[in-house]
Amino acid sequence: MTDLTATAIAHPNIAFIKYWGDQDPKIHLPANGSISMVMDCLGTKTSVTFDPDFVTDLLTINDKAASQKSLVRVQRFLQIIRDMANWQMYARVVSENNFPMGTGIASSASAFAALSLAATKAIGLGLSESELSRLARHGSGSACRSIPSGFVEWTAGEDDNTSFACSIAPPNHWELMDLVVVINKEHKKVGSVEGHRLAATSPFQKTRVHGSPQRLDTCRQALLTKDFEKFADIVEFDSNLMHAVMMTSHPALFFWEPASLELIKQIPYWRKKGLPVCYTLDAGPNVHVITLSQFAEEIKERISSIPDILNVLCAKPGLGARLSDRLTFC
Ligand code: PMV
């Protein structure tokens, strides 16, 4: 018997091959597969307590009552778990992040990964890693990639049962470092739910999706063989493809700020001069600068010369979602 409470932590992840657009938006069944790295050092800690006396679900994020929009999203997600387990009670969810939310660092990924694990454990539902990954996908697509450890591939699949993420290499496989260049901490105006819907309105989305199996193969192979040149080339190409789709959607989505573009222009030049470094951007202006850990200090110095940078967060490959009440900081 459980005491109806559990606490879990999970990290965000950065996609090297991106998920953008759905086959079925209701269950976040993606248009294409994706590959990512779990970002250690940044995290979400979530405690879930079910109580027979609660008359509704409650949600606190970073010590404040959550917005109605976030609450409704979490309530819908908890209902999926209640339906799975034939469970009647409501829950109190208390969540804490150590990084800014909604700015292109996947806070919804770590949030729904931690919530999936904490909520299912609290009611004694023992799910396998792939079952947890499938469940987390219902909260936010990319959350399924924050359940396994290290370097992770999400197979798009054909239906709810076949769409989940697995680890393709452990965290210690390759000493990559993600230097997250924070350019804007404002909550983004267009969320990814709306963005995925708009993807199909771009004439380039079909081409992007059609080429995704080949890009997945190239990226997986570059990761497994630690071939940085090949890796850098495919990661930047895939990010540019996704942003080309975003910019040609109706309405068009532009996430870059001038400082984002300055980095996009500088980084391939730094690479040409011999530094192992590349960029990738999610649905926000912040630039994820990927390098090898021994070059991190030199790259950070170069980044600091770019105007309008707020700060730089560092993340190395991390573990998947786990039961813990300690938010790990590096
Ligand atoms: O999981 P969502 O709905 O937040 O979508 C994530 C979309 C991107 O971050 C832009 C790409 C990705 O694969 O993480």
Coordinates of C-alpha atoms and ligand atoms in Angstrom, one line a residue:
M1 CA 0.0 0.0 0.0
T2 CA 1.3 3.5 -0.8
D3 CA 0.8 6.6 1.4
L4 CA -0.6 8.3 -1.7
T5 CA 2.3 10.7 -2.1
A6 CA 5.5 10.7 -4.2
T7 CA 8.1 13.1 -5.4
A8 CA 10.0 12.9 -8.7
I9 CA 12.6 14.9 -10.6
A10 CA 13.1 15.1 -14.4
H11 CA 15.2 17.3 -16.7
P12 CA 14.3 19.1 -19.8
N13 CA 15.8 17.8 -23.1
I14 CA 17.3 19.5 -26.1
A15 CA 16.3 18.0 -29.5
F16 CA 19.0 17.5 -32.1
I17 CA 16.4 16.3 -34.6
K18 CA 13.2 18.2 -33.9
Y19 CA 9.6 17.2 -33.4
W20 CA 7.4 19.8 -35.1
G21 CA 3.8 18.9 -36.2
D22 CA 1.5 16.0 -35.3
Q23 CA -0.1 13.1 -37.1
D24 CA -2.7 13.2 -34.4
P25 CA -2.6 16.3 -32.1
K26 CA -5.0 14.8 -29.6
I27 CA -2.5 12.3 -28.4
H28 CA 0.7 14.1 -29.5
L29 CA 1.5 11.5 -32.1
P30 CA 4.3 13.3 -34.0
A31 CA 4.7 13.8 -37.7
N32 CA 8.3 12.5 -37.4
G33 CA 10.7 10.9 -35.0
S34 CA 13.2 12.9 -33.0
I35 CA 16.5 12.6 -31.1
S36 CA 17.5 14.5 -28.0
M37 CA 19.8 14.8 -25.0
V38 CA 18.5 14.9 -21.4
M39 CA 19.8 18.2 -19.9
D40 CA 21.4 17.5 -16.5
C41 CA 21.7 20.4 -14.0
L42 CA 18.3 22.0 -15.1
G43 CA 15.3 20.4 -13.6
T44 CA 11.8 20.1 -12.3
K45 CA 10.9 18.6 -9.0
T46 CA 7.2 17.6 -8.6
S47 CA 5.4 16.2 -5.5
V48 CA 1.9 14.7 -6.0
T49 CA -0.4 13.9 -3.1
F50 CA -3.8 12.3 -3.6
D51 CA -6.3 12.8 -0.8
P52 CA -9.9 11.5 -0.5
D53 CA -10.9 14.9 1.1
F54 CA -9.9 17.0 -2.0
V55 CA -12.8 18.2 -4.1
T56 CA -10.6 19.3 -7.0
D57 CA -7.0 19.1 -8.2
L58 CA -4.6 21.9 -7.0
L59 CA -1.4 23.1 -8.7
T60 CA 1.4 25.2 -7.4
I61 CA 4.4 26.1 -9.6
N62 CA 7.4 27.8 -8.1
D63 CA 5.5 28.6 -4.8
K64 CA 2.6 30.3 -6.6
A65 CA -0.9 29.1 -7.5
A66 CA -0.6 28.1 -11.2
S67 CA -2.6 29.9 -13.9
Q68 CA -6.0 28.5 -14.9
K69 CA -4.5 27.4 -18.3
S70 CA -1.7 25.3 -16.6
L71 CA -4.2 23.9 -14.0
V72 CA -6.6 22.7 -16.8
R73 CA -3.7 21.1 -18.6
V74 CA -2.6 19.3 -15.5
Q75 CA -6.1 18.3 -14.6
R76 CA -6.6 16.7 -18.0
F77 CA -3.4 14.8 -17.6
L78 CA -4.2 13.6 -14.1
Q79 CA -7.6 12.4 -15.5
I80 CA -5.8 10.2 -18.0
I81 CA -3.9 8.6 -15.0
R82 CA -7.2 8.3 -13.0
D83 CA -8.9 6.6 -16.0
M84 CA -5.9 4.2 -16.4
A85 CA -6.0 3.2 -12.8
N86 CA -9.7 3.4 -12.2
W87 CA -8.8 5.9 -9.4
Q88 CA -11.2 8.5 -8.0
M89 CA -9.2 10.9 -5.8
Y90 CA -8.0 14.4 -6.7
A91 CA -4.5 15.5 -6.1
R92 CA -2.3 18.4 -4.9
V93 CA 0.6 18.9 -7.3
V94 CA 3.6 21.1 -6.2
S95 CA 6.2 21.7 -8.8
E96 CA 9.5 23.7 -8.8
N97 CA 11.8 24.5 -11.6
N98 CA 15.4 25.8 -11.4
F99 CA 15.3 27.4 -14.9
P100 CA 13.1 30.0 -16.7
M101 CA 9.8 28.5 -18.1
G102 CA 8.4 29.0 -21.6
T103 CA 11.4 30.4 -23.3
G104 CA 12.5 27.6 -25.6
I105 CA 14.0 25.5 -22.8
A106 CA 11.5 22.6 -22.6
S107 CA 10.0 23.3 -19.2
S108 CA 6.9 21.3 -20.2
A109 CA 9.0 18.3 -21.0
S110 CA 10.6 18.1 -17.5
A111 CA 7.3 19.1 -15.9
F112 CA 5.2 16.3 -17.5
A113 CA 8.0 13.7 -17.1
A114 CA 8.3 14.4 -13.4
L115 CA 4.5 14.5 -13.0
S116 CA 4.0 11.2 -14.8
L117 CA 6.4 9.4 -12.5
A118 CA 5.3 11.1 -9.2
A119 CA 1.5 10.7 -9.9
T120 CA 1.7 7.0 -11.0
K121 CA 4.0 6.1 -8.0
A122 CA 1.7 8.0 -5.6
I123 CA -1.1 5.6 -6.5
G124 CA 1.1 2.5 -6.7
L125 CA 0.8 2.1 -10.5
G126 CA 4.1 0.5 -11.5
L127 CA 4.7 1.5 -15.2
S128 CA 7.7 0.4 -17.3
E129 CA 10.0 3.0 -18.8
S130 CA 8.2 2.8 -22.2
E131 CA 4.8 3.0 -20.6
L132 CA 5.8 6.1 -18.6
S133 CA 7.3 7.6 -21.8
R134 CA 4.0 7.0 -23.6
L135 CA 2.1 8.5 -20.7
A136 CA 4.3 11.6 -20.5
R137 CA 3.8 12.2 -24.2
H138 CA 0.1 12.9 -23.5
G139 CA 1.1 15.9 -21.4
S140 CA 3.6 17.4 -23.8
G141 CA 5.1 15.5 -26.8
S142 CA 8.7 16.1 -26.0
A143 CA 8.1 15.0 -22.3
C144 CA 8.4 11.4 -23.5
R145 CA 12.1 12.1 -24.2
S146 CA 12.7 13.2 -20.6
I147 CA 11.8 9.8 -19.2
P148 CA 14.8 7.7 -20.4
S149 CA 18.5 8.7 -19.7
G150 CA 21.2 10.3 -21.8
F151 CA 20.8 10.4 -25.6
V152 CA 17.3 9.5 -26.5
E153 CA 15.3 8.7 -29.6
W154 CA 11.5 9.0 -29.9
T155 CA 10.1 6.7 -32.5
A156 CA 7.1 8.5 -34.1
G157 CA 5.0 5.3 -34.2
E158 CA 1.6 4.8 -35.8
D159 CA -0.6 5.0 -32.8
D160 CA -0.7 5.6 -29.0
N161 CA 1.0 2.2 -28.3
T162 CA 3.9 2.5 -30.7
S163 CA 5.0 6.2 -30.0
F164 CA 7.5 6.4 -27.2
A165 CA 11.2 7.2 -26.5
C166 CA 14.1 5.0 -25.6
S167 CA 17.7 5.7 -24.7
I168 CA 20.2 5.1 -27.5
A169 CA 23.3 5.9 -25.4
P170 CA 23.9 6.5 -21.7
P171 CA 24.8 10.0 -20.3
N172 CA 28.5 9.2 -20.1
H173 CA 28.7 8.1 -23.7
W174 CA 29.9 11.5 -25.0
E175 CA 31.0 14.6 -23.0
L176 CA 28.7 17.0 -24.8
M177 CA 27.8 20.3 -23.1
D178 CA 24.7 22.4 -23.9
L179 CA 25.4 26.1 -23.2
V180 CA 21.9 27.6 -23.2
V181 CA 22.3 31.2 -24.1
V182 CA 19.3 33.0 -22.5
I183 CA 18.4 36.0 -24.7
N184 CA 14.8 36.6 -23.4
K185 CA 13.2 35.3 -20.2
E186 CA 9.7 36.4 -21.2
H187 CA 7.1 33.7 -21.6
K188 CA 6.7 33.0 -25.3
K189 CA 3.6 34.3 -27.0
V190 CA 2.9 31.3 -29.2
G191 CA 3.1 28.0 -27.4
S192 CA 4.2 24.8 -29.0
V193 CA 0.6 23.3 -29.0
E194 CA -0.4 26.1 -31.4
G195 CA 2.9 25.8 -33.3
H196 CA 2.5 22.1 -34.0
R197 CA -1.0 22.9 -35.4
L198 CA 0.4 25.6 -37.7
A199 CA 3.2 23.4 -39.1
A200 CA 1.0 21.8 -41.7
T201 CA 0.2 25.3 -43.1
S202 CA 3.8 25.6 -44.3
P203 CA 4.5 24.3 -47.8
F204 CA 7.9 23.1 -46.5
Q205 CA 6.5 20.8 -43.7
K206 CA 6.0 17.9 -46.1
T207 CA 9.6 18.1 -47.3
R208 CA 10.9 18.4 -43.8
V209 CA 8.9 15.3 -42.6
H210 CA 9.8 13.3 -45.7
G211 CA 13.6 13.8 -45.1
S212 CA 13.4 13.0 -41.4
P213 CA 14.2 9.3 -41.5
Q214 CA 17.5 10.1 -43.2
R215 CA 18.4 12.9 -40.8
L216 CA 17.6 10.6 -37.9
D217 CA 19.9 8.0 -39.3
T218 CA 22.7 10.5 -39.8
C219 CA 22.3 12.0 -36.3
R220 CA 22.1 8.7 -34.6
Q221 CA 25.2 7.5 -36.3
A222 CA 27.1 10.7 -35.6
L223 CA 26.2 10.4 -31.9
L224 CA 27.1 6.8 -31.6
T225 CA 30.5 7.2 -33.4
K226 CA 31.1 10.7 -31.7
D227 CA 31.7 12.3 -35.1
F228 CA 31.3 16.0 -34.1
E229 CA 31.6 17.4 -37.7
K230 CA 28.8 15.2 -39.0
F231 CA 26.8 15.8 -35.8
A232 CA 27.1 19.6 -36.1
D233 CA 26.1 19.6 -39.7
I234 CA 22.9 17.6 -39.3
V235 CA 21.9 19.4 -36.0
E236 CA 22.1 22.9 -37.5
F237 CA 20.4 21.7 -40.7
D238 CA 17.5 20.2 -38.8
S239 CA 17.1 23.3 -36.6
N240 CA 17.1 25.5 -39.7
L241 CA 14.5 23.3 -41.4
M242 CA 12.2 23.6 -38.5
H243 CA 12.5 27.4 -38.3
A244 CA 12.0 27.6 -42.1
V245 CA 8.7 25.8 -41.5
M246 CA 7.8 28.1 -38.6
M247 CA 8.6 31.2 -40.7
T248 CA 6.5 30.0 -43.6
S249 CA 3.4 29.0 -41.5
H250 CA 0.2 30.9 -41.7
P251 CA 0.4 33.0 -39.5
A252 CA 4.2 33.0 -39.6
L253 CA 6.2 32.3 -36.4
F254 CA 9.4 34.2 -35.8
F255 CA 11.2 33.2 -32.6
W256 CA 14.6 34.7 -33.2
E257 CA 15.9 37.9 -31.6
P258 CA 18.9 39.8 -33.1
A259 CA 21.2 38.1 -30.6
S260 CA 19.9 34.7 -31.7
L261 CA 20.8 35.5 -35.3
E262 CA 24.2 36.9 -34.4
L263 CA 25.0 33.5 -32.7
I264 CA 23.6 31.5 -35.7
K265 CA 26.0 33.5 -37.9
Q266 CA 29.1 33.3 -35.6
I267 CA 29.0 29.7 -34.6
P268 CA 29.7 28.0 -38.0
Y269 CA 32.6 30.5 -38.3
W270 CA 34.0 29.4 -34.9
R271 CA 33.7 25.8 -36.1
K272 CA 35.6 26.6 -39.3
K273 CA 38.4 28.0 -37.1
G274 CA 38.6 24.5 -35.4
L275 CA 36.3 24.7 -32.4
P276 CA 33.8 21.8 -32.0
V277 CA 30.6 23.8 -31.7
C278 CA 27.1 24.0 -33.3
Y279 CA 23.8 25.6 -32.5
T280 CA 20.2 24.5 -32.3
L281 CA 17.0 26.5 -31.3
D282 CA 13.6 25.3 -30.2
A283 CA 10.5 27.4 -30.1
G284 CA 12.1 30.4 -28.5
P285 CA 14.9 32.9 -29.0
N286 CA 17.4 31.2 -26.7
V287 CA 20.3 29.5 -28.5
H288 CA 21.5 26.0 -27.4
V289 CA 25.2 26.1 -28.2
I290 CA 26.5 22.5 -28.2
T291 CA 30.1 21.8 -27.7
L292 CA 32.5 19.3 -26.0
S293 CA 32.9 19.9 -22.3
Q294 CA 36.7 20.7 -22.5
F295 CA 35.9 23.6 -24.9
A296 CA 33.0 25.0 -22.8
E297 CA 35.0 27.8 -21.1
E298 CA 36.5 29.1 -24.4
I299 CA 33.0 29.1 -26.1
K300 CA 31.4 30.8 -23.1
E301 CA 34.0 33.6 -23.4
R302 CA 33.2 34.0 -27.1
I303 CA 29.4 34.0 -26.3
S304 CA 29.9 36.8 -23.7
S305 CA 31.2 39.1 -26.4
I306 CA 27.7 39.0 -28.2
P307 CA 25.5 41.9 -27.1
D308 CA 22.1 41.4 -25.4
I309 CA 22.9 38.0 -23.8
L310 CA 21.2 37.7 -20.4
N311 CA 23.1 34.7 -19.1
V312 CA 24.3 31.2 -20.0
L313 CA 23.1 28.0 -18.4
C314 CA 25.2 24.8 -18.7
A315 CA 23.8 21.3 -19.1
K316 CA 25.6 18.0 -19.7
P317 CA 23.9 14.7 -20.6
G318 CA 21.7 13.7 -17.7
L319 CA 19.6 10.9 -16.2
G320 CA 16.0 10.3 -17.0
A321 CA 13.1 10.9 -14.6
R322 CA 13.5 9.4 -11.2
L323 CA 12.0 9.4 -7.7
S324 CA 14.0 11.9 -5.6
D325 CA 13.3 15.0 -3.6
R326 CA 16.6 16.7 -4.5
L327 CA 16.7 19.0 -7.5
T328 CA 20.3 18.5 -8.6
F329 CA 22.3 21.5 -9.4
C330 CA 25.8 21.3 -11.0
Ligands
PMV1 O1 6.7 18.9 -26.6 P1 6.3 20.2 -27.2 O2 4.9 20.3 -27.6 O3 6.7 21.3 -26.2 O4 7.1 20.5 -28.5 C1 8.5 20.6 -28.6 C2 8.9 21.3 -29.8 C3 10.4 21.7 -30.0 O5 11.0 22.0 -28.7 C4 10.5 23.0 -30.8 C5 11.2 20.6 -30.7 C6 11.5 19.4 -29.9 O6 11.6 18.3 -30.5 O7 11.7 19.5 -28.7

